[in-house]
Structures are given as structure tokens and as C-alpha cells.
C-alpha atoms as one frame of an Amber mdcrd trajectory, in Angstrom:
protein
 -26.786  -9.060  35.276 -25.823 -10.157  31.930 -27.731 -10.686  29.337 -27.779
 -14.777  28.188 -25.850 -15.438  24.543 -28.961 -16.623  22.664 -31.053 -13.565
  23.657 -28.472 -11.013  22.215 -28.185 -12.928  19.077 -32.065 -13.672  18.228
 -32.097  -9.701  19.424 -29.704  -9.807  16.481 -31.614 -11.395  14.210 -35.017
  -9.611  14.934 -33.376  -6.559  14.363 -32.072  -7.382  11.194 -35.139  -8.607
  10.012 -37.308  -5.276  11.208 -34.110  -3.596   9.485 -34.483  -5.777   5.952
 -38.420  -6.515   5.627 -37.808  -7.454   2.325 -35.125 -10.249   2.728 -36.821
 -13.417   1.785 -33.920 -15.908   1.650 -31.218 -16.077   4.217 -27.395 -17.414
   3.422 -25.891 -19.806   6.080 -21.881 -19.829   5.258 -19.194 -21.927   6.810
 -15.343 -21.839   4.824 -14.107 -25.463   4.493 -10.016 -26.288   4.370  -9.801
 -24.701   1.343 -11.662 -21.258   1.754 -14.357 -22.606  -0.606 -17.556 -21.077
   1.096 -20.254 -23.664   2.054 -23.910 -24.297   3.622 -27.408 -24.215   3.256
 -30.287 -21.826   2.159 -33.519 -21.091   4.597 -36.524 -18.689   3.906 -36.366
 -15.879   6.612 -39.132 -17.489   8.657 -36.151 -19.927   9.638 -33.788 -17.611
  10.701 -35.342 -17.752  14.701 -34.625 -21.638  14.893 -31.416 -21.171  13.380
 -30.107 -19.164  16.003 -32.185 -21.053  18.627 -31.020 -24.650  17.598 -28.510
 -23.926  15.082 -28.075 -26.101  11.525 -26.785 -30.014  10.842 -23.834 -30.750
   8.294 -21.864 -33.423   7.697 -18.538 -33.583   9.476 -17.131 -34.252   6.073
 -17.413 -30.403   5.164 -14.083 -30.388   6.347 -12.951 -33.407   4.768 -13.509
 -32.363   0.791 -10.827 -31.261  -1.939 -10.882 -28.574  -4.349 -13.486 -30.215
  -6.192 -15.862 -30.935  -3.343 -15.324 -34.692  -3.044 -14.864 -36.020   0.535
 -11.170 -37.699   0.731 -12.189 -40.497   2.720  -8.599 -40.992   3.900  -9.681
 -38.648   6.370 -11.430 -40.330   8.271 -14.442 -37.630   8.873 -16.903 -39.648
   5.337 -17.804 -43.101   5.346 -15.790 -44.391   8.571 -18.446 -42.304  10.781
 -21.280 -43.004   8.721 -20.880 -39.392   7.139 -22.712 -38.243  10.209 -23.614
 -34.471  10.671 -22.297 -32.033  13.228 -23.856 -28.729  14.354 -23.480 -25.562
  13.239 -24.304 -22.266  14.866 -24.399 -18.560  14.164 -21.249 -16.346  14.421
 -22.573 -13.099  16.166 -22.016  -9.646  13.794 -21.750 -11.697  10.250 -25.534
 -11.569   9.657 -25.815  -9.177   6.325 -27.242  -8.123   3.448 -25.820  -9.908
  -0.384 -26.044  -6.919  -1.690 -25.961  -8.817  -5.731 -28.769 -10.679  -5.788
 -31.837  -9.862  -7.701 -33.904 -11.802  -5.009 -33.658 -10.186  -1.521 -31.212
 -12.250   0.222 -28.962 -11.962   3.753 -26.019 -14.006   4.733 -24.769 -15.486
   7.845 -21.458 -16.664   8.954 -21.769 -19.986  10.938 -19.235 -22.401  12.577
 -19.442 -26.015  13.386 -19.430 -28.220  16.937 -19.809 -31.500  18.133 -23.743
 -32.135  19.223 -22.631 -31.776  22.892 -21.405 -28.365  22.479 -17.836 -28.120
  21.966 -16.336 -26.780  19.005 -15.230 -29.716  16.186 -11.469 -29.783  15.183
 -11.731 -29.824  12.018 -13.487 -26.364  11.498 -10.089 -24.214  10.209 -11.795
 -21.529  12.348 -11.559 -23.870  15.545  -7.791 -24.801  14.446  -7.399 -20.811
  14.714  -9.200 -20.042  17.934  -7.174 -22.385  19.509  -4.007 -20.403  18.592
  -5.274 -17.253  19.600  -6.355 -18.881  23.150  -2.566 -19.103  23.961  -1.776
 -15.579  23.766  -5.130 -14.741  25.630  -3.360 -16.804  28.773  -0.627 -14.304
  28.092  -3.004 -11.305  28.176  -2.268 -10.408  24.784  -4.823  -9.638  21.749
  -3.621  -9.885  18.375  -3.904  -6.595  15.497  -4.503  -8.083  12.227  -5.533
  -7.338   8.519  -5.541  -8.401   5.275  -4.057  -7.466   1.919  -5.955  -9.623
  -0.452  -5.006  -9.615  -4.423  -6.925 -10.592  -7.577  -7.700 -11.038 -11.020
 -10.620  -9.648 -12.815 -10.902 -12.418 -15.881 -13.311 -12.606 -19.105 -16.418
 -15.103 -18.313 -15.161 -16.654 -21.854 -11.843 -18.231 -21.734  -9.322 -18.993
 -24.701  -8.958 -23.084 -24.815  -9.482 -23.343 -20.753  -7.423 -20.687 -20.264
  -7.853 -17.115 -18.254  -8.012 -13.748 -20.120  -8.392 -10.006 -18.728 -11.925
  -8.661 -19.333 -12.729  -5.947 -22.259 -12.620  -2.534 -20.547 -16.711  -1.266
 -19.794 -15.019   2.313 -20.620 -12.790   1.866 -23.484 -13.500  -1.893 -24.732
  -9.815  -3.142 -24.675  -7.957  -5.937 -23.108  -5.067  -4.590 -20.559  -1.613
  -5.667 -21.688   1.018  -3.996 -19.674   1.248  -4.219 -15.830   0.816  -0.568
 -14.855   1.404  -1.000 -10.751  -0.589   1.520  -9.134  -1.890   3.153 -12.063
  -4.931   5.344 -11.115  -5.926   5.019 -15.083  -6.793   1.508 -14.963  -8.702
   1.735 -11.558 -11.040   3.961 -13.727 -11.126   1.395 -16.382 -13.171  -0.771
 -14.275 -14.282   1.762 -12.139 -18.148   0.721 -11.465 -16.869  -2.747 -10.803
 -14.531  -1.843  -8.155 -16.709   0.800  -6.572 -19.127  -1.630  -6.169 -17.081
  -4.035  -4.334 -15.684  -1.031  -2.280 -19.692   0.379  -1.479 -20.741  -3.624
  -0.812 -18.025  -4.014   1.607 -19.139  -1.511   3.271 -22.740  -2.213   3.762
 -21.876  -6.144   4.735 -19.552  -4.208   7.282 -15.985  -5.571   5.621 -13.737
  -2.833   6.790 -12.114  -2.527   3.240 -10.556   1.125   2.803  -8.764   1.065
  -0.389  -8.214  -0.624  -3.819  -5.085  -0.264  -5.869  -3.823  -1.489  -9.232
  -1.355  -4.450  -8.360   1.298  -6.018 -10.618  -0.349  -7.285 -13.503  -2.865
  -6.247 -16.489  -6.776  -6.196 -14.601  -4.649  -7.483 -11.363  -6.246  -5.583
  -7.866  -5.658  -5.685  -4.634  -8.072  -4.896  -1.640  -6.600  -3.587   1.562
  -9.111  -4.602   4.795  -8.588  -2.571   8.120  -6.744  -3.528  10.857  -8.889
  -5.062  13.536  -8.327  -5.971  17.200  -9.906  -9.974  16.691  -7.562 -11.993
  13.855 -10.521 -14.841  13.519 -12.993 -11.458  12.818 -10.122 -10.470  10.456
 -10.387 -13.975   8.739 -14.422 -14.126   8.486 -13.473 -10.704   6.798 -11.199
 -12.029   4.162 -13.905 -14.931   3.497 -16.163 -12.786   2.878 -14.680 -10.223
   0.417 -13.689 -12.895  -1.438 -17.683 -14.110  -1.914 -18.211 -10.390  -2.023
 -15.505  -9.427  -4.955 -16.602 -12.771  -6.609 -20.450 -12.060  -6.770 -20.086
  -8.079  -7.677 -17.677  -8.876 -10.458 -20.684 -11.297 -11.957 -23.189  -8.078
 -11.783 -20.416  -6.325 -14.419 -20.639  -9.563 -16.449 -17.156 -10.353 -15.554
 -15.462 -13.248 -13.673 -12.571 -13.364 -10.939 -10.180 -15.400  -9.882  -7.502
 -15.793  -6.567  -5.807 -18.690  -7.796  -2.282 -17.687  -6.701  -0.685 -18.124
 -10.859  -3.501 -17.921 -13.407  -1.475 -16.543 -16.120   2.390 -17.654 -16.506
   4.589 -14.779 -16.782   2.949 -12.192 -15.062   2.492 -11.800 -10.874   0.577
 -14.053  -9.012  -2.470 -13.365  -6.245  -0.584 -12.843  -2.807  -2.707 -12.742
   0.561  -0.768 -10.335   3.392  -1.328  -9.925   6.522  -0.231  -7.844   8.757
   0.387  -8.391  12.493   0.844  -6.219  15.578   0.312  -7.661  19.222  -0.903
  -5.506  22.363  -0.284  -5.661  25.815  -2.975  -5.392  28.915  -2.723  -1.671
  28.483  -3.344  -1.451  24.686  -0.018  -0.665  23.565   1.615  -2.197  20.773
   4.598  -4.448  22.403   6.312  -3.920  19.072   6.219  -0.064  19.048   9.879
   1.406  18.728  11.806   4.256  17.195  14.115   1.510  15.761  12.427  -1.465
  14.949  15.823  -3.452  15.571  15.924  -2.895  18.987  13.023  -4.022  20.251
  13.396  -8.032  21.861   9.444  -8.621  21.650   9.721  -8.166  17.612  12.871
  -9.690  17.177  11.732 -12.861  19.029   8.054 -12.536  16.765   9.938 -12.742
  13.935  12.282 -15.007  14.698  10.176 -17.715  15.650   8.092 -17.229  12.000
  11.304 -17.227  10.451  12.287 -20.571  12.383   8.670 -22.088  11.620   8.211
 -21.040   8.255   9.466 -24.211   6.337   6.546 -26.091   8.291   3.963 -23.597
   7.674   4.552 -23.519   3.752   1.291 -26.028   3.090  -0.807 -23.972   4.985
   0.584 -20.817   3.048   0.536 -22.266  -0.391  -1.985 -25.198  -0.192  -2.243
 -26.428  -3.719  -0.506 -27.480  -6.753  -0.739 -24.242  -8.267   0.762 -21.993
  -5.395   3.992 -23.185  -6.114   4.023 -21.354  -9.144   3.781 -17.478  -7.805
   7.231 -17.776  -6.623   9.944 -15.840  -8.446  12.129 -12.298  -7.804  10.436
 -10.512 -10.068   7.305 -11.304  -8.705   8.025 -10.071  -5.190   7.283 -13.609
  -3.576  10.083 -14.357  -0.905  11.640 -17.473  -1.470  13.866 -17.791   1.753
  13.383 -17.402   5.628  14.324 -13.753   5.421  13.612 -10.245   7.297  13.886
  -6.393   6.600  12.793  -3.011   7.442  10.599  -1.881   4.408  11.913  -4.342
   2.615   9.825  -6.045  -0.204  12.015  -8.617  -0.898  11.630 -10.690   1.898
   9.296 -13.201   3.905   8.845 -11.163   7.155   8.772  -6.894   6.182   8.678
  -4.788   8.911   6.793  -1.847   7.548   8.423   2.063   8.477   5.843   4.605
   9.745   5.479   5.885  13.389   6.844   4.117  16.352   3.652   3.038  17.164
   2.123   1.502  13.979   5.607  -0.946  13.885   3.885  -4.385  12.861   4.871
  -7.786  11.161   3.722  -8.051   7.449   4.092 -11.757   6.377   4.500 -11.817
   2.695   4.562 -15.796   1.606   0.587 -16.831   1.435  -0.753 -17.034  -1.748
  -4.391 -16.000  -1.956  -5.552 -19.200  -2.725  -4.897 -20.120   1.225  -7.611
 -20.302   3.807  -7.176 -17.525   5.634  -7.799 -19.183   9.181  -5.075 -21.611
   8.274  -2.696 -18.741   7.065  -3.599 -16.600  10.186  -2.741 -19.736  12.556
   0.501 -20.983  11.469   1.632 -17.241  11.397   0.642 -16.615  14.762   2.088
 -19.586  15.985   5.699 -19.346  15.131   5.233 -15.787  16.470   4.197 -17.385
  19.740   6.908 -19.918  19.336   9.460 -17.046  19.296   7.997 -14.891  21.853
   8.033 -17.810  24.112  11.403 -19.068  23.090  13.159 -15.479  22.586  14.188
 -16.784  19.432  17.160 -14.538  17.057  16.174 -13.689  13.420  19.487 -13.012
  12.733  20.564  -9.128  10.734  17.716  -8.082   8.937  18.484  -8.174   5.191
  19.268  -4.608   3.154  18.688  -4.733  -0.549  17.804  -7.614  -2.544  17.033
 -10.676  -0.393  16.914 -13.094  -3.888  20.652 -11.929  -4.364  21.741 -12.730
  -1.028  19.508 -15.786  -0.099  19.672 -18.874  -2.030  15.852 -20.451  -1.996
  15.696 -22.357   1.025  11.631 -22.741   1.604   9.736 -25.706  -0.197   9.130
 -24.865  -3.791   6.173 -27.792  -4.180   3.206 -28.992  -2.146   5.075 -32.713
  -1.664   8.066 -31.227   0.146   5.783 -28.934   1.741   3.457 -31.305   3.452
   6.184 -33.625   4.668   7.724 -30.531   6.119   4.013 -30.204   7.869   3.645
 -33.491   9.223   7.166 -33.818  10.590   7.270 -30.530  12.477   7.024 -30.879
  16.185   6.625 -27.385  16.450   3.607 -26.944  14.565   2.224 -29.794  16.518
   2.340 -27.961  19.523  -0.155 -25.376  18.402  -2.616 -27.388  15.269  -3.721
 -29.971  16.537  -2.270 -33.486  15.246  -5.590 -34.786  14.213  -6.200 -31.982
  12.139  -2.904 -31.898  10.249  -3.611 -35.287   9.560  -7.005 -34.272   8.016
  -5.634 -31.648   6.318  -2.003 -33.731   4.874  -4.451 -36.497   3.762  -7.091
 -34.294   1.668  -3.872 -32.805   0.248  -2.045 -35.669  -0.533  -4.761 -36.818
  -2.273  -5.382 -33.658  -4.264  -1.640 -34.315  -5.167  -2.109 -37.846  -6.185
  -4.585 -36.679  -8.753  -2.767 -34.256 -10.586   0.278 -36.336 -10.801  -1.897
 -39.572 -12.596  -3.565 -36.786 -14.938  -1.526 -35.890 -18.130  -0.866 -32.513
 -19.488  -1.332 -31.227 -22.869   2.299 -30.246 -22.788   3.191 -33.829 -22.128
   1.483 -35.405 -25.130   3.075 -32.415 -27.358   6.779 -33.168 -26.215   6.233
 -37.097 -26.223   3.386 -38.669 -28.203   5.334 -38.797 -31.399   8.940 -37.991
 -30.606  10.513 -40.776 -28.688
């Protein structure tokens, strides 16, 4: 006989507590459209009704900009009486914050309606439902991260980012350095600590390396067999990187082009899809060959234009893309390529996979993790063609095809009937007004650049 839900998890909680007697607060988290981590903090005595009855929110979590304001063009604020929704644990996220002075845990939670079923506009939801299509096809979904960041000064220069002072030899990083083992020891108690924090929240994260830019990093996460446990993952070392880097008096930032001139903050993932038997159906000797990744990547390929304001959600993201910067610009493929959208990594025949190289790391992970998984579905379903793969330099032989700003990108969103199929209308309409919106503001606002080319010259 099984053992009910609610059992295991307040087993789950009582064990955590015997395990943490000195935890006094306890985190409740829930990622809104943009990523931006959310919720409510309860003394540990609270943590049994929590996972007995679960929390109230307002719908309108789901409903906010960048700056936390509910767009009411959604729909989900005033029009419903800003009325609250439920929220319940997500088993295996409760853990220790291993930066705060004050004993405190953290729990992942996700939202429903009050009679049970999961609410639409909860990006995790908008995922789940994606996933459910390849579960009727008896296929589970390999995924993992590759998440890149800045490590900034807490002071800024007239609003503006710089790198942090070096703890070991007290100067600012110039150069870019990729991969250079030197300037991991620069900051090396900083990025230990996120590595050894990971690791005791249980974020599979197995490696940092240098990236592209001075005090730029990037964290590589573990492949795991569960893309939404992938996503609560990415969520989380993000929180994680964010709160450690405060401990070394230093700030951070994933906005995907902080500083212009120099790389922006990409978010990989990588994708592999197994059969009923565990194998990888995109396993092969040579990677051209096999129908099941051809018809992966060609439906990506085919969707990609449609998925770009999930990718790159905000003003900003537009900016990252260039070819020295490594940031495809076309509806392209290779093997090993790093030039293009869709990279088919070399290795063993076995450990063939998808690495989708567009998302800037300033998208929500869920929402970067659906779209890509849907126009793989889309082509697996459809046997769609990539076309050749490209050799060499993609920007050479590709003129720039994908949206290059959020306008373009969102129309490209709401018109897709494709993309329809698999997000839910309803919440693309959520998700194109709180954008549009965001969009509308920083086109009435007036840049400093503006007033120095115009206010006295013409």
C-alpha cells in the first residue's frame, strides 16, 4: 500500500526539522514570469500547516513586471478583486540558506486554484504541461543548465556596473581571460562558497569556469532526468550565487548586457530525451544520421522565431547579440559548433544531446525550458528537416534572421499557432501584456544619451 502524499512530505518536514534544530525562520519561494523569486516568511512552528494546508497569494504574483507592479492589463489584479490562490510545497526543495546570520531554511512552493488544480499562470504549470505530452509518448526529458554571471562592485560609477576589487590582489579585472584558472583564484572564497552551498541545498552544480568577460562566471548544473527539477535548480542558484556573493561584500548580476562591449550572461541548456528503456533516442556514432535528432532540432529551428520572448524577455536581452559574443543570431545547427542556435555537442555516442544556445540569463528558466521542449516536440511529431548542419562560421553564412527586439519578438509570440498548441493562450496573453507594458515604459522614459545628442543641437 502506498503511502498518502501529505504523509511523505510532513515526514519531510519533521525530518528536516530533527535534522536543523536550530532553524528558526523558514523561506517559502515561488519564481514569478520573470524569475524574480517571491513569497512569504513563517517561524518553523508553521512549517506543519504549511505542508498540511499550504499558503494564500495573490493570483497577481504572476501578473507583475520587473519592478513588481501588477500590469493590470492582465487581467489576474483588480478585475478579480486581486484575490489569492494557493500555494503548496514542492517535495525535495526544503533546505538550508546557508548565508544568513539567523538560522533560516527555504522551500520551493507552487501555486493552484483553491479546488486543487494547478493555476495557469504559474511558469512552472506552463512547463509541466509541456512535459505531460512527451510523458503520453513514454518519453522523459535529460536536462541541465549552463548559467553565466557577473560578479559587480556593491558601489556603482553614475548607475552603472563595475567588476569588484580582487579579495587577493585588490585590482579591478580588465581583460577577458576565458577560462583562465588565475582569475577563478582571484575570487576564489567567493566561488567556493557558491560551489560548497550548492551542494548542501542539493543544486547539483559540478563546476565553475571563467567565461568571456573580466569577473564574468559561469556555473555548470548536472544533468538530471526531471527538466521542471532542472528549472527549480537554476532558480535557486541564482538566489544562491546572489546571497553568497553579498557574504564577500560583493554584488551580482544576470542581466543578459550589463556592460556594452564585453559578452553578455547566456543561460544553456542542454537536452537529451530517453526512451521506455532508458536509452538516449539521440545516441549515434554520427549525429547526422539519426531521424529522432534531426526532427528535435528541426522543429526548434522551425519554432525558434516564436520562442524569442520567452528566450530574451526584456529590453535589455536584445543587446547580448553579436558574433563576437557567441550569441546565434539565425535559426542555425552544427556539430560542436559554437556559432550557432542549436550545437550538437561531440563526445560518446551515447552522451549526443541538444544544447540550445539563444536564452539570455535574464529568462525564466521554466519559460526557456518550455518553448525549447516544445518545438522539439513539434519536430518529433512532425519529422521536421533542419536542413545541412552549418561548418564554420554560422554569422558569415547566415544573415540575422531571428527578432533582434522584444516588439518584434512578442508579435512573433502571439501570432504563432504553433506555440499555441503547447502554452496555453491565456497565458501568452498574460505574459505579451506584462511585457508590452514593460515595453511601453521604457519607450516614454528618456535616456541620458538622448538629451546629450538633442537638448541643445537641433
Amino acid at each position: 500500500m502506498s503511502v498518502p502524499l501529505r504523509t511523505v512530505q510532513l515526514n519531510e518536514a519533521n525530518a528536516f526539522l530533527k535534522k536543523y534544530p536550530e532553524v528558526l525562520y523558514v523561506d517559502l519561494l515561488i519564481a514569478d514570469m520573470n524569475g524574480v523569486v517571491r513569497g512569504k516568511r513563517i517561524e518553523r512552528t508553521s512549517l506543519h500547516k504549511v505542508y498540511e494546508k499550504g499558503i494564500n497569494l495573490p493570483a497577481s504574483l504572476f501578473a507583475l513586471d520587473i519592478n513588481g507592479s501588477t500590469v493590470e492589463s492582465t487581467g489576474l489584479g483588480l478585475d478579480i478583486g486581486d484575490s489569492d490562490r494557493i500555494c503548496y510545497p514542492i517535495p525535495d526543495t526544503l533546505s538550508i540558506e546557508p548565508w544568513q546570520k539567523r538560522p533560516t531554511a527555504q522551500l520551493l512552493m507552487t501555486m493552484h486554484e483553491l479546488e486543487g488544480q494547478p493555476f495557469f499562470a504559474d511558469p512552472r504549470e506552463v512547463l509541466a504541461n509541456v512535459v505531460r505530452k512527451f510523458d503520453e509518448l513514454g518519453l522523459t526529458i535529460c536536462a541541465a543548465f549552463e548559467l553565466e554571471f557577473y560578479l559587480i562592485d556593491q558601489d556603482n560609477v553614475n548607475g552603472r556596473p563595475q567588476s569588484p576589487r580582487s579579495p587577493v590582489s585588490g585590482k579591478r579585472p580588465v581583460s577577458t581571460q576565458v577560462y583562465l584558472i588565475d582569475d577563478l583564484d582571484e575570487y576564489v572564497d567567493c566561488l567556493q562558497d557558491i560551489l560548497e552551498g550548492a551542494k548542501e541545498q542539493g543544486i547539483p552544480a559540478d563546476a565553475i569556469v571563467k567565461e568571456s568577460a573580466p569577473a564574468q562566471f559561469e556555473v555548470n548544473l548536472h544533468h538530471v532526468n526531471d527538466p521542471i527539477k532542472a528549472c527549480d535548480y537554476a532558480v535557486l542558484l541564482k538566489r544562491l550565487v546572489k546571497n553568497i556573493a553579498y557574504d564577500h561584500e560583493m554584488d551580482t548580476t544576470f542581466m543578459a548586457k550589463p556592460y556594452p562591449g564585453q559578452a553578455g550572461n547566456g543561460l544553456h541548456v542542454h537536452i537529451s530525451i530517453l526512451d521506455k528503456e532508458g536509452n538516449n533516442i539521440f545516441a549515434s556514432e554520427d549525429p547526422e544520421q539519426n531521424a529522432a535528432l534531426r526532427h528535435a532540432i528541426g522543429g526548434v529551428l522551425e519554432t525558434l522565431p516564436a520562442q524569442m520572448a520567452f528566450l530574451c524577455p526584456n529590453v535589455n536581452s536584445y543587446r547580448r547579440f553579436g558574433a563576437q559574443f557567441y550569441v546565434p543570431n539565425s535559426p542555425s545547427w552544427g556539430i560542436d559548433n559554437r556559432t550557432v542556435a542549436v550545437r550538437v555537442p561531440t563526445g560518446s555516442a551515447d552522451s549526443v544531446r541538444i544544447e540550445h544556445r539563444v536564452a539570455g540569463a535574464d529568462a525564466n528558466p521554466y519559460l526557456l525550458m518550455a518553448s525549447v521542449l516544445a518545438g522539439i516536440h513539434h519536430g518529433l511529431t512532425n519529422k521536421i528537416e533542419p536542413g545541412p548542419p552549418v561548418e564554420g562560421n554560422s554569422y558569415e553564412q547566415n544573415e540575422q534572421s531571428l527578432p533582434n527586439n522584444l516588439r518584434d519578438a512578442l508579435r512573433e509570440l502571439d501570432d504563432s499557432e504553433v506555440m499555441a498548441k503547447y502554452i496555453d493562450p491565456l497565458y501568452i496573453d498574460v505574459f505579451v501584456a506584462c511585457k508590452e507594458s514593460e515595453l511601453a515604459e521604457f519607450e516614454n522614459s528618456i535616456s541620458d544619451l538622448e538629451y546629450n545628442w538633442y537638448l541643445h543641437t537641433v
